[in-house]
Coordinates of C-alpha atoms and ligand atoms in Angstrom, one line a residue:
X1147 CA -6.3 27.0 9.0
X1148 CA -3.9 24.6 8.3
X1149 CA -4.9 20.6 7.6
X1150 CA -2.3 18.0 7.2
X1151 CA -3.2 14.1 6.9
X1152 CA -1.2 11.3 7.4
X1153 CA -2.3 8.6 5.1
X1154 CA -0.9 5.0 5.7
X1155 CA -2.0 1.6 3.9
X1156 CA -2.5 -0.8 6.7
X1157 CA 0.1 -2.8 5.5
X1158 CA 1.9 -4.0 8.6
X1159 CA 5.1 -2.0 9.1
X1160 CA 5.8 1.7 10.3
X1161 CA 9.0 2.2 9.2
X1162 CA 11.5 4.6 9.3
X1163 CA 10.3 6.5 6.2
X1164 CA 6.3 6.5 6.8
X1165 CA 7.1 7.7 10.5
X1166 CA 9.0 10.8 9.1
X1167 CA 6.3 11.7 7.1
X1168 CA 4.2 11.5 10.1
X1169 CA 6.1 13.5 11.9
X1170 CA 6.7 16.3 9.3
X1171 CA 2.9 16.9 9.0
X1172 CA 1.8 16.8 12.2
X1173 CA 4.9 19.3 12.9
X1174 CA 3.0 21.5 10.4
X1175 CA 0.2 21.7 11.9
X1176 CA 1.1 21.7 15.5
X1177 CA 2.9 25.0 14.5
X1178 CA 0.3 26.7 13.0
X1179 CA -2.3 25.6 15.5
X1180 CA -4.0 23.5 12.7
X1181 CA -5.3 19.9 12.8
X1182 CA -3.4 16.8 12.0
X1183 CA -5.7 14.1 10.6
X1184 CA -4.7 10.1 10.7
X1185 CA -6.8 8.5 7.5
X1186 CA -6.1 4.9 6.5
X1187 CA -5.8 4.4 3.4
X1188 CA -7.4 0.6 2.7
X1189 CA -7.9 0.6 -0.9
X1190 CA -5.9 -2.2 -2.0
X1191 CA -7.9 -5.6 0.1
X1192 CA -4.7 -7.8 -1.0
X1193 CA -1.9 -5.7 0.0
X1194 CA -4.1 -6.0 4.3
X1195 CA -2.7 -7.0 6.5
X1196 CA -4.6 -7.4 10.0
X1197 CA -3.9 -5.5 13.0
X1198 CA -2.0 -3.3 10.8
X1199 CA -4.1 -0.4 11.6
X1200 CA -4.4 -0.8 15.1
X1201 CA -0.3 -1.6 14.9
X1202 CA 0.1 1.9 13.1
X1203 CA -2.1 3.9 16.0
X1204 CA 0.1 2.5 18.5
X1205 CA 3.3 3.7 16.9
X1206 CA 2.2 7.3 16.5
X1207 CA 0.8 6.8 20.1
X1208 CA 3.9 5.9 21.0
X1209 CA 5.7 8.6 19.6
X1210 CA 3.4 11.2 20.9
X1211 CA 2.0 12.3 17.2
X1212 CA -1.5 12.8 18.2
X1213 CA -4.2 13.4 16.2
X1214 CA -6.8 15.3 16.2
X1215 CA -9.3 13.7 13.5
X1216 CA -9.0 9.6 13.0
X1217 CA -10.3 6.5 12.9
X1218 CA -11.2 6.1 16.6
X1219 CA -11.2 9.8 17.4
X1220 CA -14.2 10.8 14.5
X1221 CA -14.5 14.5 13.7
X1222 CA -16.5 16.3 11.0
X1223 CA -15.2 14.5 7.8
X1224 CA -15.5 11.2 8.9
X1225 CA -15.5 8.3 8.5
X1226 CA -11.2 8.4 8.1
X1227 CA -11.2 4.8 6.8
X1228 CA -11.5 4.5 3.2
X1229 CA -13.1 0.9 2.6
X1230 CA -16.0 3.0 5.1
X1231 CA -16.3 5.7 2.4
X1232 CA -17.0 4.0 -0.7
X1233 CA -20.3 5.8 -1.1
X1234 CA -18.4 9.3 -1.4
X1235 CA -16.4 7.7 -4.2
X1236 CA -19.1 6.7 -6.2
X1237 CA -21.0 10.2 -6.3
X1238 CA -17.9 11.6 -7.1
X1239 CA -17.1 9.2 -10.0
X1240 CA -20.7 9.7 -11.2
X1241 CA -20.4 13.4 -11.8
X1242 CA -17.1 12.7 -13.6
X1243 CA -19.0 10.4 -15.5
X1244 CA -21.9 12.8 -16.3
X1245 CA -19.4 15.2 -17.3
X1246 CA -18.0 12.6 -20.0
X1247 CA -14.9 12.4 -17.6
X1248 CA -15.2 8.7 -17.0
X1249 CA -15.8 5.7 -18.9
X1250 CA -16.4 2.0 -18.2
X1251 CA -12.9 0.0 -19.2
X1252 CA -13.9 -2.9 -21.7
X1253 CA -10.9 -4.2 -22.4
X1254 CA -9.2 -7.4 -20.6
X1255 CA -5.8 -7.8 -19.7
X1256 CA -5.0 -9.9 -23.3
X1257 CA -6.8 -6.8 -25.0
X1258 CA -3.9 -4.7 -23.2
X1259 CA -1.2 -6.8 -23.7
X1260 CA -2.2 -6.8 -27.9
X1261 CA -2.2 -2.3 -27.1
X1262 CA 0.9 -2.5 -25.8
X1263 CA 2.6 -4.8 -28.7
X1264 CA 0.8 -2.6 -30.7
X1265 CA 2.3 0.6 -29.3
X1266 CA 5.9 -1.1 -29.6
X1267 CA 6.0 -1.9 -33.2
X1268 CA 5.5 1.4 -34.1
X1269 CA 8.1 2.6 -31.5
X1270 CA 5.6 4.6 -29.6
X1271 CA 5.0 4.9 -26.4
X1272 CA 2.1 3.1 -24.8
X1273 CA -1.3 4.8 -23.4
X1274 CA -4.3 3.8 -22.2
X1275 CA -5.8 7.4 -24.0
X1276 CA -4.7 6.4 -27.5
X1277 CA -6.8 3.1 -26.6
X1278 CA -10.1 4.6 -25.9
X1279 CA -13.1 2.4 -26.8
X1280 CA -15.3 4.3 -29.4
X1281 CA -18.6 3.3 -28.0
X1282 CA -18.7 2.7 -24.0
X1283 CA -21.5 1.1 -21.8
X1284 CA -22.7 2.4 -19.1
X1285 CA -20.6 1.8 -15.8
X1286 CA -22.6 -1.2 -13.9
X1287 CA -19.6 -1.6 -11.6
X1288 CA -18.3 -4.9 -13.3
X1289 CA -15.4 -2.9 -14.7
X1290 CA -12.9 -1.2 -13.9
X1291 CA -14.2 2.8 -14.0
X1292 CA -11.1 5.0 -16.0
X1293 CA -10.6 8.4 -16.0
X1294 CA -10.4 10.4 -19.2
X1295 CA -7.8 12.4 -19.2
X1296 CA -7.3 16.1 -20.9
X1297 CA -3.3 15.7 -22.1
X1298 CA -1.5 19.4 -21.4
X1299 CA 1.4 20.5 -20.0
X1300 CA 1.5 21.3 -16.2
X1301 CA 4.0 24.1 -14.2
X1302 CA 3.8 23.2 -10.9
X1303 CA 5.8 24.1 -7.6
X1304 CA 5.9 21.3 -5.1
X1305 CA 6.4 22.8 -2.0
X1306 CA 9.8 20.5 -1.0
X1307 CA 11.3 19.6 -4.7
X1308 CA 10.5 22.9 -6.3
X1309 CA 9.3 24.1 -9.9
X1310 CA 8.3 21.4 -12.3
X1311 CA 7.1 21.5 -15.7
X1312 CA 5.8 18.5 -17.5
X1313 CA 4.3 17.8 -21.0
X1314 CA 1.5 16.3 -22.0
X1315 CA 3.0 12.9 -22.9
X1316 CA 3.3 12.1 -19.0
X1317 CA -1.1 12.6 -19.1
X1318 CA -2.7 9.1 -19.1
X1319 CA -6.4 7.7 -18.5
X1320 CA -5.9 6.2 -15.3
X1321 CA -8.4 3.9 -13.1
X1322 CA -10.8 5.4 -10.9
X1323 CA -12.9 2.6 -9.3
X1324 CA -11.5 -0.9 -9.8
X1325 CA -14.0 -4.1 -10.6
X1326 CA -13.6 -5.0 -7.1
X1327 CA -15.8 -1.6 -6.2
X1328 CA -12.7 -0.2 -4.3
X1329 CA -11.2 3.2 -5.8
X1330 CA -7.3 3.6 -6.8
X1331 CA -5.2 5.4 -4.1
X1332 CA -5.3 8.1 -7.5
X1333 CA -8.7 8.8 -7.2
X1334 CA -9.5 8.5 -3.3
X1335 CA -6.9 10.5 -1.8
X1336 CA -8.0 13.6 -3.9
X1337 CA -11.8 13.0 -3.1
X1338 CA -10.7 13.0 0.8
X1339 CA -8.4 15.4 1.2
X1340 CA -10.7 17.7 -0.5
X1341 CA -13.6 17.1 1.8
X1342 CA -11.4 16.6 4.8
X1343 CA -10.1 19.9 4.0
X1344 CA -6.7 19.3 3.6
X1345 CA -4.4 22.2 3.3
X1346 CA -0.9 20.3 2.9
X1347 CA -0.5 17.1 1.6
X1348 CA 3.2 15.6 2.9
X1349 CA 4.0 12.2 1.4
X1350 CA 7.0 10.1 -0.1
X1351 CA 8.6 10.7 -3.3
X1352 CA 6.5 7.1 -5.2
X1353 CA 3.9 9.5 -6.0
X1354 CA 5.8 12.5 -7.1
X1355 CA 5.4 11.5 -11.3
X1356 CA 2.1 10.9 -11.0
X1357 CA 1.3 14.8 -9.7
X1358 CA 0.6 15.9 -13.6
X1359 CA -2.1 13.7 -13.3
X1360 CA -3.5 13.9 -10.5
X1361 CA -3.7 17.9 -11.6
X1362 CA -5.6 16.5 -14.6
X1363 CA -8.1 14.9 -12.3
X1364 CA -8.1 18.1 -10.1
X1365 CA -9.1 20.4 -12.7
X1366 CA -11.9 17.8 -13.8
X1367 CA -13.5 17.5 -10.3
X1368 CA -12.8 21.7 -10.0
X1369 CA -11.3 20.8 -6.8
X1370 CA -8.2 23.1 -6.3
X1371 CA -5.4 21.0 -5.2
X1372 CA -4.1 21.3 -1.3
X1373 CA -0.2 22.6 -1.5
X1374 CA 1.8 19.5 -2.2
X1375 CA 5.6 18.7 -0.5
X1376 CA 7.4 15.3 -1.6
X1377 CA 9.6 14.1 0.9
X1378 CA 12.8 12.4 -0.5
X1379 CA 13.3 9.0 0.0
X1380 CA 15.1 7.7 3.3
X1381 CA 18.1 5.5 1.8
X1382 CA 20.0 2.7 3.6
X1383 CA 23.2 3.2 4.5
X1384 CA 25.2 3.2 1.3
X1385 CA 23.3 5.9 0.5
X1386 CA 22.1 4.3 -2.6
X1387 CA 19.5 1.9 -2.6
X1388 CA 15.4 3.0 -0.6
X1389 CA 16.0 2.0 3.0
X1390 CA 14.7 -1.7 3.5
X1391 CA 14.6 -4.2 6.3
X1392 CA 17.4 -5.8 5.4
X1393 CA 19.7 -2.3 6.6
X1394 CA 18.7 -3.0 9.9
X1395 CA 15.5 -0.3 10.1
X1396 CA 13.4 -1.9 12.5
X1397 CA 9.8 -1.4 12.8
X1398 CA 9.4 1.9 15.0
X1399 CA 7.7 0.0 17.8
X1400 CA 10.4 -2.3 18.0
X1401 CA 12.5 0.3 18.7
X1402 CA 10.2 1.8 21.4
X1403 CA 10.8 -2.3 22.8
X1404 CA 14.4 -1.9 22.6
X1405 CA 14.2 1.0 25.0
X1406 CA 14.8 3.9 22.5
X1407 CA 13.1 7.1 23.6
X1408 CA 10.7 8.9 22.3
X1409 CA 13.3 12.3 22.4
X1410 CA 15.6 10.2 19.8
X1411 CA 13.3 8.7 17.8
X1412 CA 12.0 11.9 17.2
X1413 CA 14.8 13.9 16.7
X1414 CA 16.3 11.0 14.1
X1415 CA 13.7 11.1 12.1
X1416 CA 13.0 14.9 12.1
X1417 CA 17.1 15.0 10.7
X1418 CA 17.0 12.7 8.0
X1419 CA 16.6 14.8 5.8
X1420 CA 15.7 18.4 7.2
X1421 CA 17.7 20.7 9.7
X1422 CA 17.0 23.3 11.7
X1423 CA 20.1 25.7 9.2
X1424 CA 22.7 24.1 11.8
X1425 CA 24.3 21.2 12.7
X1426 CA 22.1 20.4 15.8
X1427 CA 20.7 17.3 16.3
X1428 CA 18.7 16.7 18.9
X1429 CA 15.5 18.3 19.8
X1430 CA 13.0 18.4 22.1
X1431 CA 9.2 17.9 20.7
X1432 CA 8.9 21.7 21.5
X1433 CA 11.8 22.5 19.3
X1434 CA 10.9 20.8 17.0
X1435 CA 7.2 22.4 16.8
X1436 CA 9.0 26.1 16.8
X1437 CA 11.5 25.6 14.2
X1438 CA 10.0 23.1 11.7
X1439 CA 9.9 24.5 8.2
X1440 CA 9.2 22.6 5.0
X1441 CA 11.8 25.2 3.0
X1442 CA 14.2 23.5 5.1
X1443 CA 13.4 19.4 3.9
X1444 CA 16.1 18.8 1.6
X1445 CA 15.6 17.2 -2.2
X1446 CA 17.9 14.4 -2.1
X1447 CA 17.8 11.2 -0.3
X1448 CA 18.6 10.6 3.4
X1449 CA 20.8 8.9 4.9
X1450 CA 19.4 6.2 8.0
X1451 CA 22.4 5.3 9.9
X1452 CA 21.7 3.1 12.9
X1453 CA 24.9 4.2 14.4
X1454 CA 23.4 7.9 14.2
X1455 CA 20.5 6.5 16.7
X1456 CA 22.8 5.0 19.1
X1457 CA 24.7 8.3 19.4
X1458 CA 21.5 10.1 19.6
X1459 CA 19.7 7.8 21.8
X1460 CA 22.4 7.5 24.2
X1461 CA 23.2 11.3 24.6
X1462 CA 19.5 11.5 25.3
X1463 CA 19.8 8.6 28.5
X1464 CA 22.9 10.8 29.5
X1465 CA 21.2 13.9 29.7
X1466 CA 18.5 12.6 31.9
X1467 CA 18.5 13.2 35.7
X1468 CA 19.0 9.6 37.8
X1469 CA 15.4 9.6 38.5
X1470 CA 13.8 10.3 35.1
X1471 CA 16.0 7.4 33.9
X1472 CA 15.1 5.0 37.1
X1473 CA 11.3 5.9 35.9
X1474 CA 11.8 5.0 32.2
X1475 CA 13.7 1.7 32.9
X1476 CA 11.0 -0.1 34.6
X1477 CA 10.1 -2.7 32.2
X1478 CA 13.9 -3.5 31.4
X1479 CA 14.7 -4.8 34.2
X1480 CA 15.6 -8.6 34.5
X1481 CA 13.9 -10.6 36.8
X1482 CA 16.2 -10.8 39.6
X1483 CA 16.1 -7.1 39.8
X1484 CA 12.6 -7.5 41.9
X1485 CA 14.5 -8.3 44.9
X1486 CA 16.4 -5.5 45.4
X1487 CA 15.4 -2.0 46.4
X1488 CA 14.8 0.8 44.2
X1489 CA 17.8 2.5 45.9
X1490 CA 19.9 -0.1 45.5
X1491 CA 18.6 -0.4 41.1
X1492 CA 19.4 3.4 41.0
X1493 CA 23.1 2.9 42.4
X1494 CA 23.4 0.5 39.4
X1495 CA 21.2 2.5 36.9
X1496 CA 23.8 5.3 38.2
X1497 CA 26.9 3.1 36.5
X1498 CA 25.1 1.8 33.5
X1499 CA 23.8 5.4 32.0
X1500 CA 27.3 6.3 31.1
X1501 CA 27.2 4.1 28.4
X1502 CA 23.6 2.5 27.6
X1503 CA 22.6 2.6 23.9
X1504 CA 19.0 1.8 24.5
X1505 CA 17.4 1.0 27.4
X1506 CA 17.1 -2.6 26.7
X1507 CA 20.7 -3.5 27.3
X1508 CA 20.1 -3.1 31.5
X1509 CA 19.0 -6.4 31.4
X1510 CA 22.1 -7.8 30.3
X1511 CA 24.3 -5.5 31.7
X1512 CA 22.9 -5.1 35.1
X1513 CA 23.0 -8.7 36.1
X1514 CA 26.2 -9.0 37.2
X1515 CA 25.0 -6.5 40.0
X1516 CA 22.0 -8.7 41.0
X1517 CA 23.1 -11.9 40.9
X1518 CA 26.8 -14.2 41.1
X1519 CA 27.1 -14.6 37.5
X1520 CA 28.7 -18.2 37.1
X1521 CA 32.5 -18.5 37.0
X1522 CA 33.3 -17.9 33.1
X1523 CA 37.0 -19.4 32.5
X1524 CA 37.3 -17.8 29.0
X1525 CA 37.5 -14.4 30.4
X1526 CA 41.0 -15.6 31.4
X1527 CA 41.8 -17.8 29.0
X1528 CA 40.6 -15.5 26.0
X1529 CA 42.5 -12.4 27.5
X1530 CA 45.4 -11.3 26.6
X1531 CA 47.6 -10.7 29.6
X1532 CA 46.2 -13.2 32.0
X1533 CA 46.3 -15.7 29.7
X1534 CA 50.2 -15.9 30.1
X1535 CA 49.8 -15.9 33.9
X1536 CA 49.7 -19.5 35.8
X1537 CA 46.7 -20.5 37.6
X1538 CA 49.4 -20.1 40.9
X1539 CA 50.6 -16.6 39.7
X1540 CA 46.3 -15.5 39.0
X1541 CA 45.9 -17.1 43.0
X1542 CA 48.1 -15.2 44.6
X1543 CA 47.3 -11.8 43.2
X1544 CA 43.6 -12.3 44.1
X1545 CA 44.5 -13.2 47.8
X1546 CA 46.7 -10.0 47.9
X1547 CA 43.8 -8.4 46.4
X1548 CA 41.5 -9.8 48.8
X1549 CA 43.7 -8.8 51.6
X1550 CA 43.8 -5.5 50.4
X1551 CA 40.3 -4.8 49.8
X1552 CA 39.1 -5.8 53.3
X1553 CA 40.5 -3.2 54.5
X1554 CA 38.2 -0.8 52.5
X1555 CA 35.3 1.1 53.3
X1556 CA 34.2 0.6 50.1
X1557 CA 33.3 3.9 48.8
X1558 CA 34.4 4.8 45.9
X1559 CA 38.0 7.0 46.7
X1560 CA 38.6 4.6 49.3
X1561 CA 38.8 1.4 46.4
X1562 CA 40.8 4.2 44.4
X1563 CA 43.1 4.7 47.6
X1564 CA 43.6 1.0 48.0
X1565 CA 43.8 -0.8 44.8
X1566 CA 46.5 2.2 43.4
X1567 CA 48.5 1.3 46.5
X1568 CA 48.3 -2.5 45.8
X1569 CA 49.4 -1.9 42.7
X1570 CA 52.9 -0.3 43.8
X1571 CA 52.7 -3.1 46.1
X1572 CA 52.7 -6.0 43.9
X1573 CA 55.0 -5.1 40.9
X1574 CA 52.2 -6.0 38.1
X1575 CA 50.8 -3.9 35.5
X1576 CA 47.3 -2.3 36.0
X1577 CA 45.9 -4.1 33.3
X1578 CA 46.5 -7.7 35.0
X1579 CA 45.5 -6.5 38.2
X1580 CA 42.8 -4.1 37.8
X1581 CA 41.1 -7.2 35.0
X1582 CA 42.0 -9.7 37.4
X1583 CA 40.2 -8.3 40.1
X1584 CA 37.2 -7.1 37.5
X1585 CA 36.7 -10.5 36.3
X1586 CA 36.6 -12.0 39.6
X1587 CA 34.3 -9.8 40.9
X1588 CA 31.5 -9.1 37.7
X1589 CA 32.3 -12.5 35.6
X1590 CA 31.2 -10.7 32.7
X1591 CA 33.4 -9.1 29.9
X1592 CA 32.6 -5.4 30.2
X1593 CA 31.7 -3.7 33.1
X1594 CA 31.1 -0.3 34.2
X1595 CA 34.8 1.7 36.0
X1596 CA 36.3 -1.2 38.5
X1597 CA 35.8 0.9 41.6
X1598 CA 32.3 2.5 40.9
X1599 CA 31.4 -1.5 40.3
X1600 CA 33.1 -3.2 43.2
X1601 CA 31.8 0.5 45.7
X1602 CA 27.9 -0.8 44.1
X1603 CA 28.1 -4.4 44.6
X1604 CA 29.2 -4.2 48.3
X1605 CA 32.2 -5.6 50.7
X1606 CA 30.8 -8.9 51.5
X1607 CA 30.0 -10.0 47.5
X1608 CA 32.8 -8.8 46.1
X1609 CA 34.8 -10.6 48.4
X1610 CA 33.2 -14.0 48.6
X1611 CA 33.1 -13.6 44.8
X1612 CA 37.1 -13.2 44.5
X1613 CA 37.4 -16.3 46.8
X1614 CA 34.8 -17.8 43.9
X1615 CA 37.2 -17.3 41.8
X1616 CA 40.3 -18.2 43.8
X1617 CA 38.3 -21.8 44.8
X1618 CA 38.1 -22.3 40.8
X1619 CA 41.4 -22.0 40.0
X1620 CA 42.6 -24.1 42.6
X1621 CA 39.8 -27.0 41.7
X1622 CA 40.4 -26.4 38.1
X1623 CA 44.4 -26.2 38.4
Ligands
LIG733 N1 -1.6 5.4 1.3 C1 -0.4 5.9 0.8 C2 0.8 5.1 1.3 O1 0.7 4.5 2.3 C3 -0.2 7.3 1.3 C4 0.2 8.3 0.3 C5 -0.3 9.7 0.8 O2 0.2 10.1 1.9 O3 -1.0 10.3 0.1 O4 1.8 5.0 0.6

């Protein structure tokens, strides 16, 4: 039966990163038919932030990565908070203790500091081990609780990075239970993911060095460690430094805000850094589930390229029928959109999937569709062409226009029909007439294809809005 965990510090932010390794272990054990577990990891009081755990159920909720053991969903091993379990920690570090595993720490940080001199003057290395006090007190809980190590080497295989072999140099005491009466992340994580049962521990690559000793600790507790696969690190888009904020990785429920779907998200994250053994890139959760391997995680960094998304996000609002769209664009709608009919939103939705990035741009970009957009004189003055056109010369090719277009039935082949025709007519090129008309009639500096647009927005508007326009330039002549 296989167990994976997702461990997460309530810290405040799901990136990127943490997401993936979400993702990767519940993939494991949705595959297998095992149980994914969500644990929060709330060791460190100072590092807290609040609502950070609540903020990181919401994101996997969002994503669909359910679980099936978790703070608010208890199961057997409970409880999956570990400022809730502090009780299991001490037992644990009392049989270390009996053992003669663990001792009290006496020292202070100045008694450290003098260690480490110490260690440098005679160009060694410094360890806590070579430091051991000779005589120790009992453990009363006033200091820090250190583990004492057995220096060896180690030949391990980590499921995603491979064979390693270390030497005993890398084998330090390390703290157990800090003075504050919360354990280390060291010492808790292998307590609970041996009595949750954890088959597979997936997790980023911070914690890879310190395997050798968590083995130590393994063989102390005779716990047999769970098979453990280090992720590599998500990197920013130079491909060199750890993925930060500052790349423009957003928090992954801002990018559920911005209207980027679940499908993307997913399939993003599951290819930085792992494929499928081709050059696909988008899969559905099902997929996913089928063809998920660790074997397949590469060892070296990923690449997050926001550019990548886009792509990815918009094939995924392109590949989606009218309605399934319509349904998932609800809350993006502007205002003004509440007056109009949901026929009339689809006809719009129609134009804008051909090139939405994320969902959140329909506000913007549908307005011009819902409401007469004020008259914006830089569109003119800012273009190229038009620019070099008098404000006579722009009148009279939007009262040709005008004429022309009354004639129209205003479907789509029709507006073809008759603005090709005015174009032989009137002896311009395309690009002054076809933007001519386009700004009139949307005011706005992009806009879906000029005859899908006017065919959507209707006779009677896109006429009184080229007379708009004709009533400005004459005012403003
Ligand atoms: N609490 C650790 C972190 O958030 C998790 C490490 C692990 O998955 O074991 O970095």
């Amino acid at each position: 039966m296989i167990r994976t965990r997702f461990a997460p510090s309530p810290t405040g932010y799901m990136h990127v990163g943490g997401m993936r390794t979400a993702l990767f272990a519940w993939l494991l054990a949705r595959q297998a038919g095992g149980q994914f577990i969500l644990r929060i990891e709330d060791t460190d009081k100072a590092r807290e932030v609040r609502g950070a755990k609540e903020h990181l159920i919401k994101s996997l909720k969002a994503l669909g990565l359910n679980y099936d053991e978790g703070p608010d969903n208890n199961g057997p091993y409970g409880p999956y908070v570990q400022s809730q379990r502090l009780n299991i920690y001490k037992t644990w570090a009392q049989k270390l203790i009996e053992q003669g595993r663990a001792y009290a720490d006496p020292y202070s940080e100045k008694d450290v500091q003098l260690f480490r001199e110490q260690a440098k003057s005679q160009k060694k290395p410094f360890l806590y081990r070579d430091n051991r006090p000779a005589k120790t007190s009992t453990w009363d809980g006033s200091q820090p609780l250190r583990f004492k190590s057995d220096p060896k080497n180690y030949n391990f295989s980590d499921a995603v990075m491979g064979e390693i072999s270390t030497g005993p140099e890398v084998i330090d005491d390390f703290v157990l239970i800090k003075s504050d009466g919360f354990p280390t992340y060291n010492f808790a994580h292998i307590i609970d993911d041996f009595e949750m049962k954890i088959t597979h521990i997936l997790r980023g690559q911070e914690f890879l060095a310190s395997i050798p000793n968590y083995l130590n600790l393994y063989e102390a507790l005779a716990i047999n460690p769970p098979i453990i696969a280090t992720l590599p690190p998500v990197l920013g888009p130079d491909g060199k430094k750890k993925l930060s904020k500052r790349d423009g990785a957003k928090d992954v429920l801002d990018y559920i805000k911005l209207g980027y779907l679940e499908e993307a998200l997913i399939s993003f994250m599951a290819t930085l850094g792992w494929n499928d053994g081709s050059t696909k890139e988008i899969f559905s959760r099902n997929e996913l589930i089928d063809s998920f391997s660790l074997d397949r995680i590469g060892r070296s960094g990923a690449k997050f390229d926001d550019k990548r998304l886009n792509w990815l996000n918009g094939h995924v609002i392109r590949s989606m029928t009218l309605e399934e769209l319509f349904v998932k664009s609800k809350d993006f709608w502007p205002e003004e959109a509440k007056s109009y009919s949901p026929d009339y939103l689809k006809q719009v939705l129609g134009l804008l999937q051909e090139r939405l990035k994320y969902l959140a741009e329909i506000k913007n970009v549908s307005r011009l569709f819902l409401v007469d957009l004020p008259i914006n004189p830089q569109l003119i003055s800012e273009h190229k062409q038009l620019s070099k056109l008098s404000s006579q010369e722009l009148i009279a090719i939007l009262k040709q226009a005008k004429q022309s277009l009354k004639d129209s039935d205003f479907t789509v082949d029709d507006l073809n029909n008759h603005l090709n025709k005015l174009l032989d007519e009137i002896n311009q090129k395309p690009i002054i007439l076809f933007s001519l008309i386009r700004i009139a009639t949307t005011q706005a500096p992009f806009s879906p294809g000029l005859s899908d647009s006017l065919s959507v927005i209707g006779k009677e508007k896109s006429l009184e809005r080229i007379d708009a326009q004709i009533n400005y330039l004459q005012k403003n002549n």
